[in-house]
């Protein structure tokens, strides 16, 4: 292999949420999901063959059980030498900005290229999903879907990034790492929320509605289903025991502000993941107004604007 291989990937934000896994191995989602891949946030991962496995996150060597488990799974199928994995993102990790999605998408893309595994995009997505469910969707760009067909979980690019050029405005309300990670949180919801069964039953219909809205580029329809899916997921979290409350006060204020400006004629809707950040999806002509409205909410520390971006790609580093 070349001396080093580098890949980049972007986080994705779900508009129809994934929250819950099927019991058993393989990190199989209990429901389909639909997302947009963000251009403005990037994870860059470089790998090289080393004497022993080593994970370097933002220049610091770390122990990462998820990456260790991921490599173990990969080595059951492929001959993978010890690797140094040097990774970093230009946005805060572990606080609801989907750093594990871009992280595993970049990692499998770099490993595939470096070791010539010859994986298809679909196979990379399958491996990325084993690392983190949502990572399957960061293999594709623009509007992505993760759904089951003939027993296989497929990531599909529903529309490429330029086909419906929406913007995502992110209001960062805290940089603190979440106290309950998504794997533990999902399991808690599956085992304890009285609403879990209806969530699993209804989400495929929400997915179909959102998919049709994307195909028709119907902003109003997408706004309705995305807010509904987001609020249902948080209802599931809140109704778990102990309840999972990922929002802070600024999150709630921002949701009210987004609905207020929508009532005033701005084409915008919100979504929130397992963290306190608020993501407002809007048409490009409204991005400035949405950014100003979010920046004005007390407790919003920073506002980022992103277009939709491409899927994970590989670039080869020094010595190629
Ligand atoms: O892929 P995970 O395990 O980080 O879970 C992602 C969960 C949500 O971000 C809350 C929803 C989603 O579909 O991305």
XYZ file of C-alpha atoms and ligand atoms in Angstrom:
334
model
C 0.000 0.000 0.000
C 1.083 3.637 -0.337
C 2.801 5.168 2.697
C -0.523 6.697 3.759
C -4.060 7.022 2.464
C -6.465 9.798 3.375
C -10.252 9.874 3.058
C -12.799 12.539 3.895
C -16.464 12.249 4.816
C -19.176 14.604 5.988
C -21.719 14.108 8.758
C -25.334 13.653 7.795
C -28.447 14.878 9.552
C -31.496 12.611 9.583
C -34.851 14.064 8.549
C -36.578 10.740 9.227
C -34.792 9.516 12.315
C -33.207 6.223 13.221
C -33.539 5.425 16.928
C -33.490 1.745 17.828
C -31.659 -1.371 16.697
C -32.892 -4.879 16.083
C -31.658 -7.156 18.840
C -28.687 -9.271 17.744
C -25.419 -8.695 15.898
C -24.608 -6.495 12.890
C -25.936 -3.164 14.191
C -29.153 -3.510 12.201
C -31.553 -0.544 12.460
C -35.136 -1.240 13.529
C -36.416 1.335 11.015
C -35.443 3.023 7.738
C -34.105 6.600 7.820
C -33.542 9.512 5.442
C -30.906 12.220 5.715
C -28.969 15.081 4.164
C -25.170 15.041 3.996
C -23.516 18.325 5.041
C -20.793 19.984 3.002
C -19.409 22.424 5.570
C -18.340 19.915 8.246
C -15.604 17.407 7.449
C -13.833 14.466 9.030
C -10.414 13.633 7.587
C -8.859 10.245 8.297
C -5.393 9.067 7.305
C -4.217 5.507 7.761
C -0.791 3.906 7.536
C 0.504 0.434 8.326
C 2.073 0.373 11.806
C 3.617 -2.052 14.285
C 0.461 -2.080 16.436
C -3.006 -0.544 16.094
C -3.081 3.082 17.200
C -5.916 5.628 17.025
C -4.896 9.296 17.012
C -7.767 11.722 17.456
C -6.917 15.380 16.840
C -3.234 14.601 17.436
C -3.765 12.671 20.696
C -3.526 8.868 21.013
C -6.826 7.545 22.370
C -8.453 4.233 23.301
C -11.584 3.834 21.183
C -13.600 0.677 21.866
C -15.908 1.299 18.869
C -12.982 1.502 16.437
C -11.328 -1.563 18.056
C -14.551 -3.565 17.613
C -14.887 -2.321 14.048
C -11.359 -3.476 13.150
C -11.984 -6.843 14.815
C -15.051 -7.392 12.624
C -13.178 -6.361 9.481
C -10.292 -8.736 10.282
C -12.704 -11.673 10.433
C -13.135 -11.188 6.684
C -9.987 -9.479 5.446
C -6.286 -9.687 6.082
C -5.705 -6.277 7.699
C -2.282 -5.418 9.172
C -1.951 -3.260 12.322
C -2.899 0.320 11.415
C -2.302 3.809 12.647
C -5.567 5.710 12.243
C -5.112 9.442 12.390
C -8.472 11.201 12.431
C -9.905 14.632 13.125
C -12.997 16.711 12.434
C -13.383 20.438 11.975
C -16.407 20.436 14.321
C -17.041 19.342 17.941
C -17.456 15.567 18.532
C -20.004 13.702 20.649
C -22.509 16.500 21.061
C -25.111 15.766 18.405
C -23.285 16.766 15.243
C -22.917 13.200 13.947
C -19.133 12.896 14.222
C -19.345 9.087 14.391
C -21.219 9.052 11.059
C -18.499 10.898 9.164
C -15.828 9.095 11.229
C -16.757 5.535 10.245
C -17.580 6.536 6.655
C -14.105 8.087 6.270
C -12.430 5.159 8.053
C -13.822 2.366 5.871
C -13.250 4.458 2.734
C -9.579 4.947 3.667
C -9.059 1.284 4.637
C -10.737 0.048 1.466
C -8.472 2.191 -0.727
C -5.293 1.588 1.254
C -5.593 -2.187 1.331
C -7.255 -2.561 -2.045
C -10.234 -4.422 -0.593
C -12.285 -3.592 -3.697
C -15.462 -2.775 -1.757
C -18.439 -1.281 -3.597
C -20.095 1.839 -2.143
C -22.825 -0.471 -0.872
C -20.322 -2.688 0.916
C -18.559 0.327 2.437
C -21.938 1.529 3.653
C -22.609 -1.889 5.167
C -19.299 -1.762 7.074
C -19.793 1.867 8.088
C -23.200 0.901 9.527
C -21.562 -1.705 11.752
C -19.438 1.079 13.254
C -22.334 3.511 13.685
C -25.812 3.115 12.191
C -26.004 6.615 10.765
C -22.528 6.281 9.191
C -24.040 4.113 6.458
C -25.695 7.272 5.105
C -22.461 9.335 4.998
C -21.138 7.080 2.223
C -23.638 8.843 -0.078
C -24.121 12.567 -0.701
C -27.074 14.923 -1.046
C -30.251 13.222 0.150
C -29.535 9.725 1.438
C -31.726 6.850 2.549
C -30.909 3.796 4.603
C -33.474 1.063 4.118
C -33.893 -2.659 3.821
C -34.421 -4.419 0.526
C -34.454 -8.225 0.224
C -32.926 -8.562 3.676
C -30.043 -6.171 2.844
C -29.633 -2.720 4.384
C -28.841 -0.319 1.543
C -27.679 3.278 1.530
C -29.111 5.025 -1.487
C -28.434 8.518 -2.822
C -31.969 9.740 -3.480
C -30.805 13.063 -4.952
C -27.229 14.287 -5.525
C -26.128 17.420 -3.606
C -26.927 19.958 -6.360
C -30.319 18.542 -7.331
C -32.240 20.312 -4.551
C -29.766 22.747 -3.028
C -31.205 23.270 0.435
C -29.171 24.755 3.295
C -28.781 23.492 6.859
C -28.240 26.181 9.494
C -26.828 24.739 12.722
C -27.282 26.521 16.021
C -24.666 25.281 18.511
C -26.003 25.638 22.036
C -23.386 23.589 23.926
C -20.094 21.808 23.250
C -20.405 19.417 26.201
C -20.238 15.703 25.308
C -23.597 13.963 25.694
C -23.975 11.949 28.861
C -25.788 9.001 27.250
C -24.485 7.861 23.860
C -26.804 6.756 21.079
C -26.231 2.984 21.425
C -27.078 2.991 25.132
C -29.932 5.462 24.618
C -31.522 3.420 21.833
C -31.372 0.248 23.869
C -32.950 2.051 26.812
C -35.787 3.279 24.586
C -36.330 -0.189 23.092
C -36.553 -1.768 26.518
C -38.511 0.866 28.419
C -40.470 3.315 26.259
C -44.161 2.425 26.008
C -44.121 4.080 22.564
C -41.319 2.005 21.057
C -43.628 -0.457 19.278
C -45.610 2.269 17.523
C -42.374 4.087 16.576
C -41.093 0.948 14.828
C -44.463 0.329 13.155
C -45.010 3.916 11.941
C -41.548 5.001 10.828
C -41.635 3.099 7.490
C -44.703 5.163 6.512
C -42.909 8.394 7.538
C -39.925 7.277 5.475
C -42.138 6.692 2.419
C -43.765 10.132 2.860
C -40.378 11.867 3.145
C -38.995 9.960 0.194
C -41.927 11.092 -1.953
C -41.462 14.692 -0.741
C -37.777 14.578 -1.743
C -38.600 13.106 -5.158
C -41.150 15.895 -5.725
C -38.886 18.539 -4.116
C -41.917 19.483 -2.019
C -40.486 21.619 0.788
C -43.747 21.931 2.747
C -44.319 18.171 2.784
C -40.714 17.487 3.800
C -40.949 20.104 6.566
C -44.074 18.473 8.031
C -42.738 14.928 8.062
C -39.240 15.898 9.264
C -40.526 17.866 12.266
C -42.969 15.076 13.073
C -40.235 12.408 12.936
C -37.900 14.510 15.074
C -40.526 15.182 17.737
C -41.639 11.547 17.782
C -38.035 10.436 18.322
C -37.647 12.884 21.210
C -40.987 11.681 22.647
C -39.501 8.176 22.574
C -36.381 9.436 24.335
C -38.364 11.363 26.945
C -40.634 8.380 27.622
C -37.705 6.017 28.248
C -36.741 5.190 31.818
C -34.779 7.056 33.005
C -35.918 9.669 30.482
C -33.408 10.901 27.907
C -33.503 14.690 27.738
C -30.964 15.896 25.180
C -32.318 19.469 24.893
C -31.319 22.524 26.870
C -33.277 25.748 27.244
C -31.715 27.328 24.163
C -32.712 24.277 22.086
C -36.373 24.824 22.976
C -36.178 28.588 22.388
C -34.642 27.949 18.974
C -37.453 25.554 17.993
C -40.029 28.206 18.888
C -38.074 30.829 16.920
C -37.954 28.608 13.827
C -41.715 28.053 13.920
C -42.250 31.784 14.468
C -40.283 32.773 11.366
C -41.954 30.024 9.357
C -45.321 31.502 10.294
C -43.918 34.795 8.989
C -43.228 33.241 5.554
C -39.678 31.820 5.833
C -39.246 28.375 4.234
C -37.628 26.573 7.164
C -38.079 23.559 9.440
C -36.126 22.138 12.364
C -34.577 18.894 13.414
C -32.635 17.893 16.556
C -30.563 14.745 17.208
C -29.162 13.131 20.369
C -27.738 16.409 21.584
C -28.780 20.024 22.152
C -27.829 21.468 18.746
C -30.628 22.733 16.506
C -30.514 22.181 12.771
C -32.742 24.396 10.641
C -33.251 23.278 7.051
C -34.195 26.049 4.631
C -34.105 27.161 1.018
C -30.919 29.049 0.020
C -32.704 32.414 -0.277
C -33.734 32.191 3.394
C -30.396 31.060 4.839
C -29.302 34.555 5.921
C -32.595 35.273 7.698
C -32.575 31.858 9.413
C -28.959 32.334 10.567
C -29.778 35.766 11.983
C -32.868 34.428 13.785
C -30.908 31.543 15.368
C -27.948 33.772 16.301
C -30.416 35.997 18.132
C -31.654 33.198 20.441
C -30.071 33.558 23.903
C -27.779 30.560 24.501
C -26.966 29.944 20.835
C -23.168 30.186 20.867
C -22.419 29.850 17.192
C -24.251 29.448 13.919
C -22.904 27.439 10.976
C -24.422 27.307 7.505
C -23.935 24.310 5.278
C -24.934 23.331 1.785
C -25.500 19.665 0.993
C -22.295 17.782 0.305
C -20.884 14.698 -1.366
C -20.410 11.206 0.019
C -17.164 9.858 1.457
C -14.204 10.057 -0.918
C -10.624 9.000 -0.897
C -7.561 11.116 -1.589
C -4.135 9.517 -1.372
C -1.557 11.024 0.964
C 2.228 11.301 0.823
C 4.133 8.511 -0.838
C 1.281 7.469 -3.129
O -25.488 6.273 14.310
P -25.694 6.590 15.734
O -25.543 5.407 16.614
O -24.844 7.744 16.173
O -27.217 7.076 15.925
C -27.764 8.210 15.297
C -29.006 8.640 15.972
C -29.564 9.993 15.542
O -28.550 10.864 15.106
C -30.244 10.634 16.751
C -30.623 9.838 14.452
C -30.113 9.529 13.065
O -30.863 8.879 12.307
O -29.014 9.964 12.691
